[in-house]
XYZ file of C-alpha atoms in Angstrom:
659
model
C 6.329 3.735 54.981
C 4.501 0.551 55.986
C 1.159 0.131 54.364
C -1.822 -0.027 56.734
C -3.805 -3.178 55.960
C -6.588 -2.526 58.483
C -9.436 -0.048 58.779
C -8.943 2.682 61.407
C -11.274 2.562 64.398
C -14.736 4.147 64.016
C -14.293 4.781 60.271
C -16.888 2.173 59.318
C -19.408 3.774 61.670
C -18.676 7.242 60.269
C -19.049 5.872 56.736
C -22.540 4.581 57.470
C -23.531 7.816 59.180
C -22.361 10.023 56.326
C -23.882 7.712 53.721
C -27.260 7.726 55.481
C -27.166 11.517 55.768
C -26.395 11.805 52.061
C -29.313 9.537 51.175
C -31.874 11.255 53.408
C -30.877 14.881 52.839
C -32.424 16.866 49.957
C -29.901 17.322 47.123
C -29.719 21.082 47.614
C -28.443 20.539 51.180
C -26.361 17.410 50.558
C -22.957 18.989 49.782
C -21.599 18.965 53.397
C -22.549 15.300 53.807
C -20.931 14.411 50.468
C -17.687 16.039 51.586
C -17.717 14.090 54.847
C -18.429 10.848 52.993
C -15.567 11.506 50.560
C -13.296 12.091 53.560
C -14.105 8.620 54.916
C -13.682 7.124 51.442
C -10.237 8.701 51.300
C -9.282 6.758 54.415
C -10.986 3.520 53.431
C -9.373 3.373 49.979
C -5.936 3.403 51.594
C -6.045 -0.246 52.681
C -6.903 -3.679 51.323
C -9.497 -4.132 54.060
C -11.026 -0.756 53.263
C -11.333 -1.613 49.572
C -13.139 -4.849 50.435
C -15.416 -2.987 52.840
C -16.347 -0.512 50.100
C -16.986 -3.327 47.659
C -19.362 -4.891 50.189
C -21.203 -1.563 50.313
C -20.980 -0.651 46.627
C -24.674 -1.236 45.986
C -25.647 1.299 48.654
C -23.037 3.771 47.411
C -24.355 3.465 43.879
C -27.976 3.790 44.922
C -27.045 6.849 46.982
C -25.972 8.510 43.738
C -22.319 8.981 44.644
C -21.303 8.808 40.959
C -24.340 10.700 39.655
C -23.571 13.934 37.812
C -19.901 12.951 37.484
C -17.895 11.714 34.507
C -18.240 8.203 35.984
C -22.054 8.231 36.039
C -22.630 5.933 33.050
C -20.430 2.793 32.849
C -21.008 2.447 29.089
C -19.209 5.737 28.470
C -16.034 4.885 30.368
C -12.755 4.023 28.622
C -10.310 1.449 30.100
C -7.275 3.244 28.667
C -8.085 6.361 30.706
C -8.408 4.637 34.082
C -4.708 4.734 34.946
C -4.301 8.449 34.362
C -7.317 9.246 36.546
C -6.118 6.941 39.326
C -2.762 8.715 39.343
C -4.362 12.177 39.360
C -4.945 12.196 43.107
C -7.636 13.914 45.173
C -11.266 13.159 44.487
C -10.464 11.881 40.979
C -8.612 8.921 42.463
C -11.423 8.190 44.927
C -14.178 8.359 42.324
C -12.182 6.175 39.931
C -11.692 3.527 42.613
C -15.420 3.527 43.400
C -16.142 3.287 39.667
C -13.902 0.219 39.365
C -15.537 -1.399 42.391
C -18.945 -0.754 40.815
C -17.659 -2.355 37.603
C -16.489 -5.384 39.600
C -19.911 -5.645 41.248
C -21.629 -5.560 37.842
C -19.215 -8.184 36.511
C -20.029 -10.533 39.397
C -23.784 -9.974 39.276
C -23.811 -8.169 42.610
C -25.141 -5.019 40.949
C -27.393 -4.780 37.895
C -27.140 -2.116 35.222
C -29.573 -2.316 32.329
C -27.247 -0.549 29.878
C -24.072 -2.400 30.912
C -24.244 -6.128 31.471
C -21.897 -8.392 33.408
C -19.967 -9.517 30.316
C -19.188 -5.946 29.278
C -18.109 -5.086 32.813
C -15.720 -8.028 32.915
C -14.298 -7.032 29.530
C -13.834 -3.487 30.817
C -11.897 -4.713 33.865
C -9.734 -7.031 31.772
C -8.855 -4.186 29.384
C -8.181 -1.916 32.351
C -5.697 -4.425 33.729
C -3.996 -4.856 30.359
C -3.659 -1.078 30.019
C -2.271 -0.671 33.524
C 0.383 -3.325 34.014
C 2.552 -0.566 35.478
C 0.068 -0.208 38.323
C -0.345 -3.954 38.845
C 3.305 -4.991 38.942
C 6.147 -3.201 40.756
C 8.588 -4.576 38.152
C 6.993 -2.440 35.429
C 9.250 0.564 34.951
C 9.457 3.453 32.543
C 6.010 4.880 33.338
C 5.234 7.961 35.394
C 4.364 6.749 38.894
C 2.350 8.739 41.457
C 4.656 10.766 43.669
C 2.315 10.526 46.646
C 2.636 7.403 48.820
C -1.067 7.469 49.689
C -2.065 7.395 46.033
C 0.254 4.451 45.396
C -1.283 2.623 48.369
C -4.796 3.214 47.090
C -3.931 1.994 43.600
C -2.088 -1.037 44.948
C -5.051 -1.976 47.162
C -7.486 -1.585 44.278
C -5.520 -3.805 41.881
C -4.866 -6.345 44.621
C -8.637 -6.668 44.924
C -9.302 -6.623 41.170
C -6.859 -9.465 40.574
C -8.985 -11.568 42.913
C -12.042 -10.779 40.778
C -10.180 -11.102 37.473
C -7.132 -13.394 37.944
C -4.125 -12.271 35.913
C -4.111 -15.648 34.192
C -7.436 -14.784 32.566
C -6.107 -11.681 30.783
C -3.419 -13.486 28.806
C -5.514 -13.578 25.641
C -6.211 -9.845 25.772
C -2.593 -9.175 26.641
C -1.280 -11.042 23.612
C -3.790 -9.206 21.401
C -2.690 -5.873 22.870
C 0.976 -6.609 22.186
C 0.204 -7.825 18.682
C -1.862 -4.748 17.775
C 0.768 -2.363 19.127
C 3.466 -4.125 17.123
C 1.354 -4.155 13.958
C 1.373 -0.352 14.066
C 5.193 -0.436 13.963
C 5.808 2.529 16.299
C 9.268 4.055 16.335
C 9.192 4.406 20.125
C 8.839 0.846 21.389
C 9.590 1.341 25.095
C 6.053 0.596 26.286
C 5.535 -2.630 24.365
C 9.012 -3.869 25.315
C 8.204 -3.237 28.969
C 4.888 -5.067 28.642
C 6.734 -8.051 27.187
C 9.330 -7.870 29.969
C 6.553 -7.860 32.573
C 4.915 -10.864 30.925
C 8.231 -12.708 31.099
C 8.784 -11.883 34.767
C 5.272 -12.028 36.197
C 3.342 -14.636 34.194
C 3.660 -18.401 34.133
C 3.526 -19.360 30.466
C 2.726 -22.850 29.206
C 3.783 -23.426 25.570
C 1.036 -26.060 25.255
C -1.686 -23.400 25.670
C -2.494 -21.340 22.601
C -2.755 -17.930 24.300
C 0.435 -18.636 26.288
C 2.139 -19.702 23.070
C 1.350 -16.325 21.474
C 2.839 -14.493 24.439
C 5.900 -16.718 24.381
C 6.490 -15.825 20.743
C 6.804 -12.152 21.697
C 8.914 -12.938 24.762
C 11.271 -15.015 22.623
C 11.426 -12.330 19.916
C 12.771 -9.905 22.516
C 14.714 -12.080 24.964
C 15.600 -15.161 22.890
C 15.452 -14.303 19.179
C 17.925 -17.170 18.744
C 18.847 -20.065 21.005
C 22.235 -18.535 21.828
C 20.752 -15.115 22.530
C 18.313 -16.727 24.955
C 21.147 -18.462 26.799
C 23.498 -15.490 27.133
C 23.444 -11.970 28.508
C 24.748 -9.087 26.414
C 28.408 -9.542 27.336
C 28.208 -13.290 26.822
C 26.506 -12.876 23.464
C 29.160 -10.369 22.317
C 31.895 -12.846 23.262
C 30.076 -15.653 21.468
C 29.809 -13.607 18.273
C 33.528 -12.873 18.319
C 34.445 -16.552 17.993
C 31.362 -17.828 16.113
C 31.874 -19.639 12.806
C 30.479 -18.341 9.522
C 27.615 -20.828 9.698
C 26.819 -19.822 13.261
C 26.845 -16.135 12.350
C 24.585 -16.784 9.387
C 22.171 -18.649 11.638
C 22.111 -15.736 14.094
C 21.484 -13.263 11.282
C 18.632 -15.294 9.890
C 16.906 -15.843 13.223
C 17.297 -12.311 14.561
C 16.144 -10.670 11.334
C 13.105 -12.948 11.259
C 12.125 -11.942 14.813
C 12.659 -8.269 13.981
C 10.514 -8.247 10.860
C 7.754 -10.332 12.419
C 7.328 -7.905 15.329
C 8.982 -4.632 14.340
C 11.048 -4.930 17.524
C 14.828 -4.836 17.707
C 16.854 -5.218 20.895
C 20.440 -5.094 22.048
C 21.080 -8.513 20.510
C 20.348 -7.091 17.056
C 22.716 -4.181 17.620
C 25.522 -6.465 18.809
C 25.049 -8.709 15.789
C 25.111 -5.795 13.336
C 28.264 -4.424 14.923
C 29.890 -7.843 14.571
C 29.015 -8.360 10.890
C 29.482 -4.722 9.762
C 32.462 -5.701 7.572
C 30.593 -8.424 5.708
C 27.989 -7.316 3.200
C 26.366 -10.697 2.826
C 25.794 -11.044 6.559
C 24.478 -7.483 6.899
C 21.853 -8.328 4.284
C 20.800 -11.362 6.280
C 20.930 -9.574 9.651
C 18.666 -6.809 8.352
C 16.437 -9.153 6.368
C 16.716 -6.983 3.257
C 14.621 -7.401 0.133
C 16.069 -7.168 -3.367
C 15.965 -3.349 -3.421
C 17.623 -3.146 -0.021
C 20.370 -5.570 -1.019
C 21.154 -3.527 -4.125
C 21.180 -0.360 -2.024
C 23.606 -1.883 0.453
C 25.949 -2.993 -2.331
C 25.939 0.547 -3.695
C 26.596 2.266 -0.347
C 28.519 -0.381 1.554
C 31.057 1.899 3.244
C 28.497 4.446 4.373
C 26.222 1.761 5.831
C 29.236 0.473 7.721
C 29.800 3.990 9.090
C 26.155 4.248 10.113
C 26.341 0.941 11.963
C 29.589 1.863 13.700
C 28.380 5.269 14.907
C 24.625 4.974 15.280
C 23.767 1.347 16.060
C 24.350 0.501 19.718
C 22.475 -1.453 22.354
C 20.869 1.823 23.511
C 19.734 2.649 19.964
C 18.896 -0.892 18.863
C 15.375 -0.036 17.726
C 16.980 1.817 14.813
C 18.096 -1.521 13.321
C 14.553 -1.905 12.012
C 14.590 1.643 10.680
C 17.884 1.022 8.876
C 16.482 -2.086 7.200
C 13.444 -0.180 5.956
C 15.533 2.815 4.869
C 17.624 0.557 2.665
C 14.567 -1.188 1.278
C 13.224 2.276 0.367
C 16.518 2.918 -1.532
C 16.832 6.256 0.246
C 20.638 6.410 0.275
C 20.543 6.698 -3.498
C 18.639 9.935 -2.958
C 21.628 12.264 -2.619
C 19.997 14.735 -0.166
C 19.366 11.832 2.208
C 22.870 10.434 2.117
C 24.523 13.835 2.427
C 22.066 14.800 5.173
C 22.948 11.730 7.215
C 26.651 12.322 6.625
C 26.327 15.856 7.947
C 24.414 14.661 10.998
C 27.114 12.135 11.881
C 29.653 14.972 11.940
C 27.391 17.554 13.595
C 28.251 19.563 16.702
C 24.987 19.762 18.597
C 23.787 22.896 20.313
C 24.232 22.217 24.083
C 20.519 22.696 24.789
C 19.620 20.257 22.034
C 22.014 17.674 23.419
C 20.423 18.090 26.848
C 16.941 17.589 25.392
C 18.022 14.378 23.679
C 19.463 13.186 26.990
C 16.074 13.760 28.622
C 14.449 11.483 26.051
C 17.039 8.741 26.673
C 18.267 9.346 30.254
C 19.922 5.952 30.689
C 21.822 5.985 27.401
C 25.617 6.234 27.296
C 25.648 7.044 23.576
C 26.563 10.569 22.468
C 23.421 12.637 21.770
C 24.550 13.331 18.180
C 24.721 9.592 17.478
C 21.356 9.014 19.182
C 19.912 11.635 16.851
C 21.497 9.998 13.793
C 20.139 6.613 14.882
C 16.656 7.999 15.372
C 16.797 9.518 11.887
C 17.044 5.962 10.589
C 13.826 5.133 12.403
C 12.058 8.247 11.138
C 13.105 7.603 7.525
C 12.387 3.889 7.715
C 9.038 4.206 9.508
C 7.255 7.374 8.351
C 3.953 6.141 9.765
C 5.436 5.144 13.117
C 5.685 8.733 14.353
C 3.672 9.718 17.423
C 3.148 12.946 19.325
C 3.480 11.426 22.796
C 1.425 13.320 25.363
C 2.016 16.608 23.570
C -0.721 18.665 21.833
C 1.442 18.711 18.703
C -0.418 16.587 16.172
C 0.372 19.156 13.441
C 4.121 18.762 13.963
C 4.018 14.954 14.049
C 1.893 14.964 10.906
C 4.455 17.157 9.158
C 7.419 14.990 10.127
C 5.591 11.962 8.729
C 4.783 13.721 5.450
C 8.347 14.962 4.947
C 9.783 11.561 5.800
C 7.589 10.002 3.127
C 7.906 12.593 0.372
C 10.791 14.967 1.204
C 13.326 13.074 3.330
C 16.171 15.368 2.261
C 14.201 18.430 3.332
C 13.447 16.763 6.657
C 17.120 16.007 7.339
C 18.037 19.600 6.538
C 15.452 20.808 9.047
C 16.796 18.401 11.664
C 20.335 19.638 11.070
C 19.310 23.297 11.393
C 17.372 22.720 14.595
C 20.078 20.512 16.109
C 22.959 22.840 15.289
C 21.413 26.216 16.102
C 18.481 25.271 18.339
C 16.162 27.162 16.020
C 14.191 26.659 12.835
C 13.276 29.150 10.132
C 10.295 28.957 7.791
C 8.537 31.425 5.504
C 4.937 32.516 5.745
C 3.652 34.616 2.859
C 7.094 35.958 2.038
C 8.157 36.738 5.596
C 10.635 34.661 7.556
C 9.607 33.232 10.906
C 12.381 32.131 13.267
C 11.448 29.897 16.186
C 14.023 31.438 18.521
C 12.088 34.722 18.543
C 8.749 33.114 19.468
C 7.046 32.205 22.707
C 6.202 28.519 23.335
C 3.329 27.136 21.290
C 0.756 24.613 22.483
C 3.389 22.364 24.079
C 4.378 24.449 27.101
C 6.142 21.531 28.776
C 7.347 18.900 26.340
C 6.729 15.242 27.104
C 10.064 13.630 26.252
C 8.658 10.159 25.600
C 9.396 10.744 21.919
C 11.957 9.777 19.335
C 14.980 12.088 19.324
C 14.039 13.647 15.979
C 10.714 14.768 17.416
C 12.438 16.006 20.558
C 14.638 18.218 18.385
C 12.059 19.410 15.847
C 8.679 19.530 17.550
C 9.248 22.511 19.872
C 10.258 24.659 16.878
C 7.511 23.388 14.573
C 4.983 23.953 17.336
C 6.065 27.566 17.815
C 6.078 28.305 14.087
C 2.699 26.679 13.457
C 1.236 28.659 16.342
C 2.661 31.894 14.955
C 1.320 31.189 11.465
C -2.120 30.524 12.932
C -1.929 33.817 14.834
C -1.055 35.780 11.690
C -3.907 34.223 9.708
C -6.517 34.292 12.461
C -8.351 37.513 11.557
C -9.252 36.808 7.942
C -12.807 35.628 8.427
C -11.966 32.084 7.345
C -10.303 29.023 8.810
C -6.578 29.927 9.173
C -5.585 26.399 8.150
C -6.410 27.418 4.578
C -3.163 29.409 4.500
C -1.141 27.761 7.268
C -1.140 24.159 6.039
C 0.418 24.909 2.615
C 2.957 27.240 4.250
C 3.929 24.706 6.881
C 3.894 21.462 4.920
C 4.793 22.560 1.400
C 3.626 22.231 -2.180
C 2.137 18.766 -1.581
C -0.970 20.392 -0.117
C -3.783 20.879 -2.687
C -4.868 24.445 -3.354
C -8.575 23.892 -2.706
C -9.838 24.216 0.861
C -13.187 24.011 2.594
C -14.248 24.148 6.239
C -17.581 23.391 7.879
C -16.641 25.298 11.015
C -17.173 29.056 10.985
C -14.636 30.698 13.280
C -16.487 34.013 13.524
C -19.848 32.623 14.630
C -18.605 29.388 16.245
C -21.153 27.508 14.168
C -21.415 24.833 11.485
C -22.325 26.351 8.097
C -23.679 24.676 4.970
C -22.681 21.203 6.116
C -24.317 19.490 3.153
C -22.063 21.296 0.645
C -19.060 20.488 2.838
C -19.760 16.743 2.922
C -20.718 16.637 -0.754
C -17.359 18.211 -1.573
C -15.508 15.608 0.504
C -17.302 12.743 -1.216
C -16.898 14.280 -4.685
C -13.135 14.714 -4.266
C -12.194 11.704 -2.114
C -14.658 8.855 -2.600
C -13.618 6.642 -5.552
C -17.259 6.140 -6.602
C -17.658 9.915 -6.941
C -14.272 11.121 -8.231
C -13.684 8.762 -11.132
C -11.774 6.223 -9.050
C -8.803 8.493 -8.387
C -6.687 8.108 -5.275
C -4.623 10.658 -3.373
C -1.146 11.432 -4.658
C 0.086 12.751 -1.291
C -1.138 12.681 2.311
C -3.889 15.230 2.843
C -3.956 17.139 6.158
C -7.460 16.950 7.579
C -8.929 18.556 10.682
C -11.273 16.420 12.738
C -13.517 16.971 15.728
C -12.019 14.945 18.556
C -14.718 13.241 20.609
C -14.981 11.064 23.670
C -16.187 7.473 23.520
C -19.647 8.913 24.188
C -19.332 11.095 21.084
C -19.017 14.340 23.057
C -16.801 17.086 21.668
C -13.333 17.318 23.224
C -11.566 19.582 20.747
C -9.809 19.682 17.385
C -7.245 17.182 16.122
C -5.036 16.807 13.051
C -4.698 13.607 11.010
C -3.497 12.790 7.498
C -5.669 10.977 4.971
C -3.302 8.597 3.203
C -5.553 6.699 0.822
C -9.118 5.571 0.206
C -9.786 1.966 -0.772
C -12.653 -0.478 -1.020
C -12.036 -3.427 1.298
C -14.449 -6.340 1.756
C -17.078 -4.418 -0.192
C -16.770 -1.326 2.005
C -15.015 1.946 1.154
C -12.628 2.934 3.935
C -10.409 5.911 4.683
C -6.846 5.003 5.693
C -5.108 7.611 7.808
C -2.168 8.486 9.989
C -3.370 9.381 13.464
C -0.316 10.688 15.352
C -2.155 10.547 18.672
C -0.136 7.597 20.045
C -2.646 4.862 19.312
C -4.544 4.226 16.082
C -7.250 2.215 17.849
C -8.616 5.054 19.953
C -12.393 4.832 20.024
C -14.118 7.893 18.552
C -17.583 6.829 19.725
C -19.284 3.635 20.847
C -19.721 2.392 17.279
C -16.905 4.394 15.620
C -13.808 2.336 16.278
C -10.776 2.740 13.995
C -8.942 -0.492 13.255
C -5.215 -1.001 12.691
C -5.427 -4.508 11.261
C -7.911 -6.761 9.523
C -9.172 -4.245 6.974
C -6.195 -3.861 4.661
C -4.221 -1.479 6.879
C -0.507 -1.105 6.252
C 1.781 -0.772 9.305
C 1.117 2.577 10.973
C -2.268 3.147 9.361
C -5.671 3.104 10.988
C -8.924 3.084 9.075
C -12.644 3.752 9.283
C -15.591 3.297 6.946
C -15.779 6.365 4.700
C -19.047 7.723 6.105
C -17.858 7.405 9.714
C -14.646 9.254 8.963
C -16.562 11.916 7.039
C -18.781 12.478 10.070
C -15.781 13.672 12.097
C -14.011 16.073 9.704
C -14.377 19.839 9.823
C -11.763 20.976 7.251
C -9.759 19.503 4.389
C -7.819 20.407 1.251
C -8.709 19.179 -2.226
C -7.788 19.628 -5.868
C -10.330 21.985 -7.465
C -9.953 20.078 -10.747
C -11.440 17.005 -9.024
C -14.587 18.880 -8.053
C -16.744 18.260 -11.104
C -20.255 17.396 -9.997
C -21.227 17.235 -6.318
C -24.750 16.366 -7.402
C -23.623 12.808 -8.114
C -23.151 12.206 -4.387
C -25.998 10.141 -2.956
C -28.277 12.275 -0.775
C -29.005 9.379 1.579
C -25.287 9.048 2.229
C -25.136 12.752 3.098
C -28.046 12.377 5.527
C -26.351 9.408 7.179
C -23.156 11.392 7.776
C -25.087 14.426 9.001
C -27.127 12.364 11.463
C -23.960 10.919 13.003
C -22.359 14.367 13.222
C -25.380 16.075 14.757
C -25.778 13.280 17.284
C -22.214 13.658 18.551
C -19.912 16.693 18.346
C -22.622 18.634 16.514
C -24.587 19.054 19.739
C -21.999 21.661 20.755
C -22.726 23.999 17.831
C -25.453 25.932 16.083
C -26.018 24.612 12.560
C -26.663 27.098 9.756
C -27.917 26.192 6.292
C -26.556 27.706 3.103
C -29.268 30.369 3.167
C -28.032 31.527 6.560
C -30.851 30.169 8.717
C -30.276 27.954 11.785
C -31.105 24.300 11.122
């Protein structure tokens, strides 16, 4: 289908007619005119010329109130990361989003004034939108879900063609390098998106090594496509042939350079897999290729033959990201933990259930590796990167949180669960003495699984989701938050026995919030609990909010530790929701670097995090004197809560009276 670059005859005239009717008609009678205007916008947004025409008329459209009473009404509340999904949605969502972006462009250029959103903020918004939507800007960007409808693709293409005139792609290089860096700092197990961003940078951007922001991008491009000089010169087949005849010194040089690139970025590619396969017989070179520390070197010496088997079966070009997981697994000395070694041995020899094998194929459709070996490889990533686990686009934060906890503190248990689910396509757990088997249950929250996950999650999450849902159902009529019983049953003995919730399920209200927050401070804040830190991750329920602070729903995170950094006490957590930087409100922005975060962690100031929680577990022995908690601190947390998600609930004091 050839894209129409011109505006159909009479459409401009109809646009002006419908716009004038919308402006002059009383709001109660305006609906028919709005529909007619949206119909003309549908046509106009389908061409480059139409997009420019709408931009020329954006002031009148805005003044006519086209975006009033919609989710796009206030520019300050919009989120760049959500633009792409709305553009792809189709229908009126796509049209409104395009108009919103044109309004943002007009604000950025001074064509339109907005007292609450200045030109600089608008330009920043557009730059971040472009960085988050490289798949929509460049046809070479693959691996993302593209709109099936040709008309939607045309609209999106026309919009970004116009936006790149307002914001040239050259000007987003700095933000792009920061985006790549912050993704890599989180050390995700699934690296497809960041690798594709780097590939797009290589193919679509002119990079000058003399410019600082270009130099940063080049470092990532080289880490992926030229981690050594020889790797940069050769394709995969050529590099394999080179390694076959390379001298010991040349192999050592390759090991040193590739391991350095891998540890600096957390990214491993086919070059790393080829190198590991080549040096699998030589312990000294494996140590260098994986960049092992002293503990990892000792672990490799102890389990040399088994590591060789792992490399031979599990490390391939298609599973190269597991090279980084293997390095971390060895540095954690996990093979000396007998349940881990025996669990991996069993997985290498496992006959997968046919349905499980098919699911793994869906997560890696282009791979030629046997699903059982993909699963074994992904186990290396899970065990080596417990905080790199994400839930994808699935409503399964509880399952992802559990996999992370078990990987950190019960890796043998986790491998046994993986084996059971992979072999029999079912999982069994106990709840209050009764066995629950996933194969007898209806689907949980994830009705249709998003397969953009690691293979371990693909295998486990559907079963964990069903079981968690069933446990919640069984505990739902007890007059208290079901998580009180479900979390210990699901996750194990690591969960403290104390539990408190601010949310009352029966009345859909917030009860005795002051006692709730005092308890959190008294048991978790080092200034109030004698300086003690958590022994294990603590599952915490939070109110999920939009960037405007409005309630969206419930979400599950794990509190990992509490530390004072730069004079400020912060909560460090695992947020399995794909991206640790997701903004919780205008001024509540978790960070993933710069405040003492370890790879995979995000953090917030203690009071900001406290303002979002609704339930948590604690050790009753730690709850000595809640009166020591500063009352002003409690008021500060309560004010933030009531001004955001709290607007959705009735608040009841301890005495039972509404606040």
